Amino acid sequence: MWDRLGATSPRVWLALSLGVLVVVVVTDLLTPEVTVAGVAVLAPLLAGLRLPPRVVAGVGAAACLVAVLSLDWASTPGAQQAVRVGIVLAGSILAVLIALARTRMERERLLEGLLEGLIATSARPPAELVRAVARALVPEFADGARVELRPPDGRGPLVGEAGVEVPPGPAPNGRDRGATVRSDASGWTLRGPLRVADRHVGDVGLHRDGHSFGAADLELFDRAADRVALALENSTLLYDSRALTARLGSEHRWLQSVVDQMPSAVTIRDIEGRTLIRNQRAAEIQRQAAGDAPPDAWFDAHPGRHTDGTPVTPEDWPHQRSLRTGETIEGEDFQFERRDGSWAVVRVSSAPIRDERERIAAVVSVFDDTTEQHRDQRALRWLAEVGRLLDHPHTVEARIEEILQMLVAEVADAGLVYLNGPDGSLRLRTLAGGEDVAADPEREVPTGHPAADCVSLQQTLALVRDDEGAAPADAWLRANGFATALLAPISHAQRVHGCIVLATRGHWVHEPRDVETFELIARRIALAVENSQLYAEQHRVATALQRDLLPNELPDWPGLELATLYRPARGAADVGGDFFDLFEAQAERMLVIGDVSGKGVEAAATTALVRHAVRVAARAEHGLRERVATVNQAVLEDAPGDQFCTLAWAALRREDDVVVGDVACAGHPPPLIVRAGGSVEAVAATGTLLGFFKDIRSAGAQLRLGPGDALVLFTDGVTEARLPDGSLFGPERLHAALTRAPTDSADAILDAIERALDDDRAEARDDVAIVVGRVL
Amino acid sequence: MTPFELSDSSQNGHTRIAVRGELDIATAPELERELCDRLADPGCREIVLDLAAATFIDSSGLRVLLVASRAAEAAGGILRVLPGSGPVLRAIELAQIAEHLELGDPSAT
């Protein structure tokens, strides 16, 4: 009800109050008997509820006058009359007091409302706000108001004025907390400081023409000044940042056009991380990652990875680090996933921007999409690694596994290599990363299997799983838990050897560049597989050739027991040139052992030549010296390249119960004689190696073997076999082995040499050939 | 096992190549290349090949000695081989090729 009353116009109240008096006067004139003086007291009381105290006092005075005039002084006792006038007077005084209290309450409420309004509107520019504050103070608190705000940056003061002019006066002392009131001819002037946290930010002046400021006014001022100051300060700060933004706005256009010209992506962010400026390139890259999401949300939504695969937290991003620590970051690579699922790499640099007080105010980031360079580098690195790995043709399968592991570590979850076997069946040969792949290496890959498709079509297949798909490829992907697979045929020059597969459990976009690299790797593997097959074939041919160069079976010679050993060098890439031959010519039994320099097919061919020459010379010539000279001639003239050979040649004849013979050595370790009694002696024959010099020297030896005596011919593969400690097996160990050997058979003697080599764990790095002939 | 190692020094048309370790089918091609390069230099009159520190030589190594000696002779130069007193000397004796090589006296150098 009071609110509704309060809303009524003061004029109505004045009319009501005076109306009451008019009614009393008229009633009193018409019915002088009726005393209405007591009713008059209602007028000031009513006025006191709504009107200003000064008006209420006037109404009260009028009520007292009415009461005095209405009295019938003749008929009424004096005391009664005094009481009636006293009641009206007391009522009037009460009404004035009520009006005073009410006015003060109303003023406080007004002030509250004003301040609330100020705080709510502190987003207005301070120049506007000081005017609003001044206007709000007039006329409720003063006839004139002047609010002055001094911004901290030294710009001129902002002044807001309302009502009558506030006369200039001494500036309030910043150290004084409260307001002061001065009076002059024009009236009363209140001045007080505006403070924020002990900082003197401005002043307020209020002027009244008619009456002074009371203690209540000063108290109100003190209470209000702090809040006004705060509102003004807020506005100033806000205005400052807006001015900055506005300034940026004016500079924004040319700054934007500058960064738009830059080939790199550029963003400038404020201290909160909000994007102030970004150029077209930055928008493009961010769109790739986050579509049309707001640029500031990009890093949170797409934190990405370091290039080593570890996740990036939002705090790791260079712009965040620059903002936090002020560091300048140069060229760090980050991977992020584009919306289409492919991965991109950006190289990011960032630096803080500082304000005039050296505080970090913003950060500029420059980034480039280095995905293509990254891909190029990776492709080069892969191909270099693949080339290095495939340098060893005879270990190609192990190398393929290493290549798969390398690829799986970087881009896929599983790698598989299927190769055609010798029978043409396609089987899984190598698997990396996919421990739970449902593949059976024993089984041939069935028709319809993606690997079989890849091989038969001889083309790269990029598979993406379709969960509803009925194709065998979909079934295969589902069975192995793969989401994608990339298959490239291992083929070269129309020959397909199998296929290589990279599969992922998650989404993977098969970038054309990566697919190209992958195909190159597959082709490189195809070359290596072919090399390896050629190499295996060459090895097989050379070995077969050499085996053909050895006697198919040992001759059956009465009275002379034979045992032979030929052991190719273990793990050697090529076959060596060791050979031996056992044949009869001109009633002599020939035991020949030799070593052609070099390896491989060429050495095998020379071996064939030497062996043939030996047989021809044995039949055409008499005497070992001549025979050896003939072989020398043949090798010299017909052997390819600078090859030469060494030879030990024994020509044995039976004489009664003993065997006699000649021995020739051409650059070859001299044969050993193992006597029946166990003693071992070397045959003292020497001579120049064959096939290099026209004239050779040959100092033959003669020997005589009794029953149980054995002649041992060997190649240097025996004596040059390597022991684990790096030393050579050597002639001494051979000598010792033969000394220990049982002499009851040729095989026993041969076994003794083999056992000695094995016991000493001697590793032959060259072929080993041994011929033992024992007289029965 | 001493690893194979080649070191060479040249002075006034005299080249000295020293071999350490094993001269076999694996390492002989390296020595052969080195000798070929030196022999191709027309200013090279004499090469001293010091094999005293070689711990092993096989037929491939011997072949390099023979081929290079012949090439040096054809070019009007000389390949002087210092076989030392160990395995290289024994191999040269076994192959009976001492007379076809210019064997230097190791103590003279």
CSV table of N, CA, C and O in Angstrom, one decimal, chain A residues 292-357:
chain,number,residue,atom,x,y,z
A,292,ASP,N,34.3,-26.1,-39.1
A,292,ASP,CA,33.9,-24.7,-38.9
A,292,ASP,C,33.8,-24.4,-37.4
A,292,ASP,O,33.2,-23.3,-37.0
A,293,ALA,N,34.4,-25.2,-36.5
A,293,ALA,CA,34.4,-24.9,-35.1
A,293,ALA,C,35.2,-23.6,-34.9
A,293,ALA,O,36.1,-23.3,-35.7
A,294,PRO,N,34.9,-22.9,-33.8
A,294,PRO,CA,35.6,-21.6,-33.6
A,294,PRO,C,37.1,-21.9,-33.4
A,294,PRO,O,37.5,-22.9,-32.9
A,295,PRO,N,37.9,-21.0,-33.9
A,295,PRO,CA,39.3,-21.2,-34.0
A,295,PRO,C,39.9,-21.5,-32.6
A,295,PRO,O,40.9,-22.3,-32.5
A,296,ASP,N,39.3,-20.9,-31.6
A,296,ASP,CA,39.9,-21.0,-30.3
A,296,ASP,C,39.7,-22.4,-29.7
A,296,ASP,O,40.4,-22.9,-28.8
A,297,ALA,N,38.7,-23.1,-30.2
A,297,ALA,CA,38.4,-24.4,-29.7
A,297,ALA,C,39.2,-25.5,-30.4
A,297,ALA,O,39.3,-26.6,-29.9
A,298,TRP,N,40.0,-25.1,-31.4
A,298,TRP,CA,40.7,-26.1,-32.2
A,298,TRP,C,41.7,-26.9,-31.4
A,298,TRP,O,41.7,-28.1,-31.4
A,299,PHE,N,42.5,-26.2,-30.6
A,299,PHE,CA,43.6,-26.9,-29.9
A,299,PHE,C,43.0,-27.9,-28.8
A,299,PHE,O,43.6,-28.9,-28.5
A,300,ASP,N,41.9,-27.5,-28.2
A,300,ASP,CA,41.3,-28.3,-27.2
A,300,ASP,C,40.7,-29.6,-27.9
A,300,ASP,O,40.8,-30.7,-27.4
A,301,ALA,N,40.0,-29.3,-29.0
A,301,ALA,CA,39.4,-30.4,-29.7
A,301,ALA,C,40.3,-31.3,-30.5
A,301,ALA,O,40.1,-32.5,-30.6
A,302,HIS,N,41.5,-30.8,-30.9
A,302,HIS,CA,42.4,-31.5,-31.7
A,302,HIS,C,43.8,-31.4,-31.1
A,302,HIS,O,44.6,-30.7,-31.7
A,303,PRO,N,44.1,-31.9,-30.0
A,303,PRO,CA,45.4,-31.7,-29.4
A,303,PRO,C,46.5,-32.3,-30.2
A,303,PRO,O,47.6,-31.9,-30.1
A,304,GLY,N,46.2,-33.4,-31.0
A,304,GLY,CA,47.3,-33.9,-31.8
A,304,GLY,C,48.3,-34.7,-31.1
A,304,GLY,O,48.2,-35.1,-29.9
A,305,ARG,N,49.4,-34.9,-31.8
A,305,ARG,CA,50.5,-35.7,-31.2
A,305,ARG,C,51.8,-35.1,-31.6
A,305,ARG,O,52.0,-34.4,-32.6
A,306,HIS,N,52.8,-35.4,-30.8
A,306,HIS,CA,54.2,-35.1,-31.2
A,306,HIS,C,54.5,-36.1,-32.3
A,306,HIS,O,53.9,-37.1,-32.4
A,307,THR,N,55.6,-35.8,-33.0
A,307,THR,CA,55.9,-36.7,-34.1
A,307,THR,C,56.4,-38.1,-33.7
A,307,THR,O,56.4,-39.0,-34.5
A,308,ASP,N,56.8,-38.2,-32.4
A,308,ASP,CA,57.1,-39.5,-32.0
A,308,ASP,C,55.9,-40.3,-31.5
A,308,ASP,O,56.0,-41.4,-31.0
A,309,GLY,N,54.7,-39.7,-31.7
A,309,GLY,CA,53.5,-40.4,-31.4
A,309,GLY,C,52.9,-40.1,-30.0
A,309,GLY,O,51.7,-40.5,-29.8
A,310,THR,N,53.6,-39.5,-29.1
A,310,THR,CA,53.0,-39.2,-27.8
A,310,THR,C,52.0,-38.1,-27.9
A,310,THR,O,52.2,-37.2,-28.7
A,311,PRO,N,50.9,-38.2,-27.1
A,311,PRO,CA,49.9,-37.2,-27.2
A,311,PRO,C,50.3,-35.8,-26.8
A,311,PRO,O,51.2,-35.7,-25.9
A,312,VAL,N,49.7,-34.8,-27.3
A,312,VAL,CA,50.0,-33.4,-26.9
A,312,VAL,C,48.9,-32.9,-26.0
A,312,VAL,O,47.7,-33.1,-26.4
A,313,THR,N,49.3,-32.4,-24.9
A,313,THR,CA,48.2,-31.8,-24.0
A,313,THR,C,48.1,-30.4,-24.5
A,313,THR,O,49.0,-29.8,-25.0
A,314,PRO,N,46.9,-29.7,-24.2
A,314,PRO,CA,46.7,-28.4,-24.6
A,314,PRO,C,47.8,-27.4,-24.1
A,314,PRO,O,48.2,-26.5,-24.8
A,315,GLU,N,48.4,-27.7,-22.9
A,315,GLU,CA,49.5,-26.9,-22.4
A,315,GLU,C,50.8,-27.0,-23.2
A,315,GLU,O,51.7,-26.2,-23.1
A,316,ASP,N,50.9,-28.1,-23.9
A,316,ASP,CA,52.1,-28.3,-24.7
A,316,ASP,C,52.2,-27.5,-25.9
A,316,ASP,O,53.3,-27.3,-26.5
A,317,TRP,N,51.1,-27.0,-26.4
A,317,TRP,CA,51.1,-26.2,-27.6
A,317,TRP,C,52.0,-25.0,-27.5
A,317,TRP,O,51.9,-24.3,-26.4
A,318,PRO,N,52.8,-24.7,-28.5
A,318,PRO,CA,53.7,-23.6,-28.4
A,318,PRO,C,53.1,-22.3,-27.9
A,318,PRO,O,53.7,-21.6,-27.1
A,319,HIS,N,51.9,-21.9,-28.4
A,319,HIS,CA,51.3,-20.6,-28.1
A,319,HIS,C,51.0,-20.6,-26.6
A,319,HIS,O,51.2,-19.6,-25.9
A,320,GLN,N,50.6,-21.7,-26.0
A,320,GLN,CA,50.3,-21.8,-24.6
A,320,GLN,C,51.6,-21.6,-23.8
A,320,GLN,O,51.6,-21.0,-22.8
A,321,ARG,N,52.6,-22.3,-24.3
A,321,ARG,CA,53.9,-22.2,-23.5
A,321,ARG,C,54.5,-20.8,-23.6
A,321,ARG,O,55.0,-20.2,-22.6
A,322,SER,N,54.3,-20.1,-24.8
A,322,SER,CA,54.8,-18.8,-24.9
A,322,SER,C,54.0,-17.8,-24.0
A,322,SER,O,54.6,-16.9,-23.4
A,323,LEU,N,52.7,-18.1,-23.9
A,323,LEU,CA,51.9,-17.2,-23.0
A,323,LEU,C,52.3,-17.4,-21.6
A,323,LEU,O,52.3,-16.5,-20.8
A,324,ARG,N,52.5,-18.7,-21.2
A,324,ARG,CA,52.8,-19.1,-19.8
A,324,ARG,C,54.2,-18.6,-19.4
A,324,ARG,O,54.3,-18.1,-18.3
A,325,THR,N,55.1,-19.0,-20.2
A,325,THR,CA,56.5,-18.8,-19.7
A,325,THR,C,57.3,-17.7,-20.5
A,325,THR,O,58.4,-17.3,-20.1
A,326,GLY,N,56.7,-17.2,-21.5
A,326,GLY,CA,57.3,-16.1,-22.3
A,326,GLY,C,58.4,-16.7,-23.2
A,326,GLY,O,59.1,-15.9,-23.8
A,327,GLU,N,58.5,-18.0,-23.3
A,327,GLU,CA,59.6,-18.5,-24.2
A,327,GLU,C,59.2,-18.4,-25.6
A,327,GLU,O,58.1,-18.3,-26.0
A,328,THR,N,60.3,-18.3,-26.4
A,328,THR,CA,60.1,-18.3,-27.9
A,328,THR,C,60.4,-19.7,-28.4
A,328,THR,O,61.4,-20.3,-28.1
A,329,ILE,N,59.4,-20.2,-29.2
A,329,ILE,CA,59.6,-21.6,-29.6
A,329,ILE,C,59.7,-21.6,-31.1
A,329,ILE,O,59.0,-21.0,-31.8
A,330,GLU,N,60.7,-22.3,-31.6
A,330,GLU,CA,61.0,-22.3,-33.0
A,330,GLU,C,60.9,-23.7,-33.6
A,330,GLU,O,61.5,-24.7,-33.2
A,331,GLY,N,60.0,-23.8,-34.5
A,331,GLY,CA,59.9,-25.0,-35.4
A,331,GLY,C,59.8,-26.3,-34.7
A,331,GLY,O,60.6,-27.2,-34.8
A,332,GLU,N,58.7,-26.5,-34.0
A,332,GLU,CA,58.4,-27.8,-33.4
A,332,GLU,C,57.3,-28.5,-34.3
A,332,GLU,O,56.4,-27.8,-34.7
A,333,ASP,N,57.5,-29.8,-34.5
A,333,ASP,CA,56.6,-30.5,-35.4
A,333,ASP,C,55.5,-31.1,-34.5
A,333,ASP,O,55.7,-31.7,-33.5
A,334,PHE,N,54.3,-31.0,-35.0
A,334,PHE,CA,53.1,-31.7,-34.4
A,334,PHE,C,52.3,-32.3,-35.5
A,334,PHE,O,52.2,-31.8,-36.6
A,335,GLN,N,51.8,-33.5,-35.1
A,335,GLN,CA,50.8,-34.2,-36.0
A,335,GLN,C,49.4,-33.9,-35.5
A,335,GLN,O,49.2,-33.9,-34.3
A,336,PHE,N,48.5,-33.7,-36.4
A,336,PHE,CA,47.1,-33.7,-36.0
A,336,PHE,C,46.3,-34.4,-37.0
A,336,PHE,O,46.7,-34.6,-38.2
A,337,GLU,N,45.1,-34.8,-36.6
A,337,GLU,CA,44.3,-35.6,-37.5
A,337,GLU,C,43.4,-34.6,-38.2
A,337,GLU,O,42.7,-33.8,-37.6
A,338,ARG,N,43.3,-34.7,-39.6
A,338,ARG,CA,42.4,-33.9,-40.3
A,338,ARG,C,41.0,-34.5,-40.2
A,338,ARG,O,40.9,-35.7,-39.8
A,339,ARG,N,40.0,-33.7,-40.6
A,339,ARG,CA,38.6,-34.3,-40.4
A,339,ARG,C,38.4,-35.4,-41.4
A,339,ARG,O,37.5,-36.3,-41.1
A,340,ASP,N,39.1,-35.5,-42.4
A,340,ASP,CA,39.0,-36.6,-43.3
A,340,ASP,C,39.7,-37.9,-42.9
A,340,ASP,O,39.7,-38.9,-43.5
A,341,GLY,N,40.3,-37.7,-41.7
A,341,GLY,CA,41.0,-38.9,-41.1
A,341,GLY,C,42.5,-39.0,-41.4
A,341,GLY,O,43.2,-39.8,-40.8
A,342,SER,N,42.9,-38.2,-42.4
A,342,SER,CA,44.4,-38.3,-42.7
A,342,SER,C,45.2,-37.5,-41.6
A,342,SER,O,44.6,-36.6,-40.9
A,343,TRP,N,46.4,-37.7,-41.6
A,343,TRP,CA,47.3,-37.0,-40.6
A,343,TRP,C,48.1,-35.9,-41.3
A,343,TRP,O,48.5,-36.1,-42.4
A,344,ALA,N,48.2,-34.8,-40.6
A,344,ALA,CA,49.0,-33.7,-41.1
A,344,ALA,C,50.0,-33.4,-40.1
A,344,ALA,O,49.9,-33.7,-38.9
A,345,VAL,N,51.1,-32.8,-40.6
A,345,VAL,CA,52.2,-32.4,-39.7
A,345,VAL,C,52.3,-30.9,-39.9
A,345,VAL,O,52.4,-30.4,-41.0
A,346,VAL,N,52.3,-30.2,-38.8
A,346,VAL,CA,52.6,-28.7,-38.8
A,346,VAL,C,53.8,-28.4,-38.0
A,346,VAL,O,54.1,-29.0,-37.0
A,347,ARG,N,54.6,-27.5,-38.6
A,347,ARG,CA,55.8,-27.0,-37.8
A,347,ARG,C,55.4,-25.6,-37.3
A,347,ARG,O,55.1,-24.7,-38.0
A,348,VAL,N,55.4,-25.6,-35.9
A,348,VAL,CA,54.9,-24.4,-35.2
A,348,VAL,C,56.0,-23.6,-34.6
A,348,VAL,O,56.9,-24.2,-33.9
A,349,SER,N,56.0,-22.3,-34.7
A,349,SER,CA,56.9,-21.4,-34.0
A,349,SER,C,56.0,-20.4,-33.3
A,349,SER,O,54.9,-20.1,-33.8
A,350,SER,N,56.4,-20.0,-32.1
A,350,SER,CA,55.5,-18.9,-31.4
A,350,SER,C,56.4,-18.1,-30.6
A,350,SER,O,57.5,-18.5,-30.1
A,351,ALA,N,56.0,-16.8,-30.4
A,351,ALA,CA,56.7,-15.9,-29.5
A,351,ALA,C,55.7,-15.0,-28.8
A,351,ALA,O,54.6,-14.6,-29.4
A,352,PRO,N,56.0,-14.6,-27.6
A,352,PRO,CA,55.1,-13.7,-26.9
A,352,PRO,C,55.2,-12.3,-27.4
A,352,PRO,O,56.2,-11.8,-27.9
A,353,ILE,N,54.0,-11.5,-27.3
A,353,ILE,CA,54.0,-10.1,-27.5
A,353,ILE,C,53.9,-9.4,-26.2
A,353,ILE,O,53.0,-9.7,-25.4
A,354,ARG,N,54.8,-8.5,-25.9
A,354,ARG,CA,54.7,-7.8,-24.6
A,354,ARG,C,54.2,-6.4,-24.7
A,354,ARG,O,54.4,-5.7,-25.7
A,355,ASP,N,53.6,-5.9,-23.6
A,355,ASP,CA,53.1,-4.5,-23.7
A,355,ASP,C,54.2,-3.6,-23.2
A,355,ASP,O,55.3,-4.0,-22.9
A,356,GLU,N,53.9,-2.3,-23.0
A,356,GLU,CA,55.0,-1.3,-22.7
A,356,GLU,C,55.5,-1.6,-21.3
A,356,GLU,O,56.6,-1.2,-21.0
A,357,ARG,N,54.8,-2.4,-20.4
A,357,ARG,CA,55.3,-2.7,-19.1
A,357,ARG,C,56.0,-4.1,-19.1
A,357,ARG,O,56.1,-4.7,-18.0
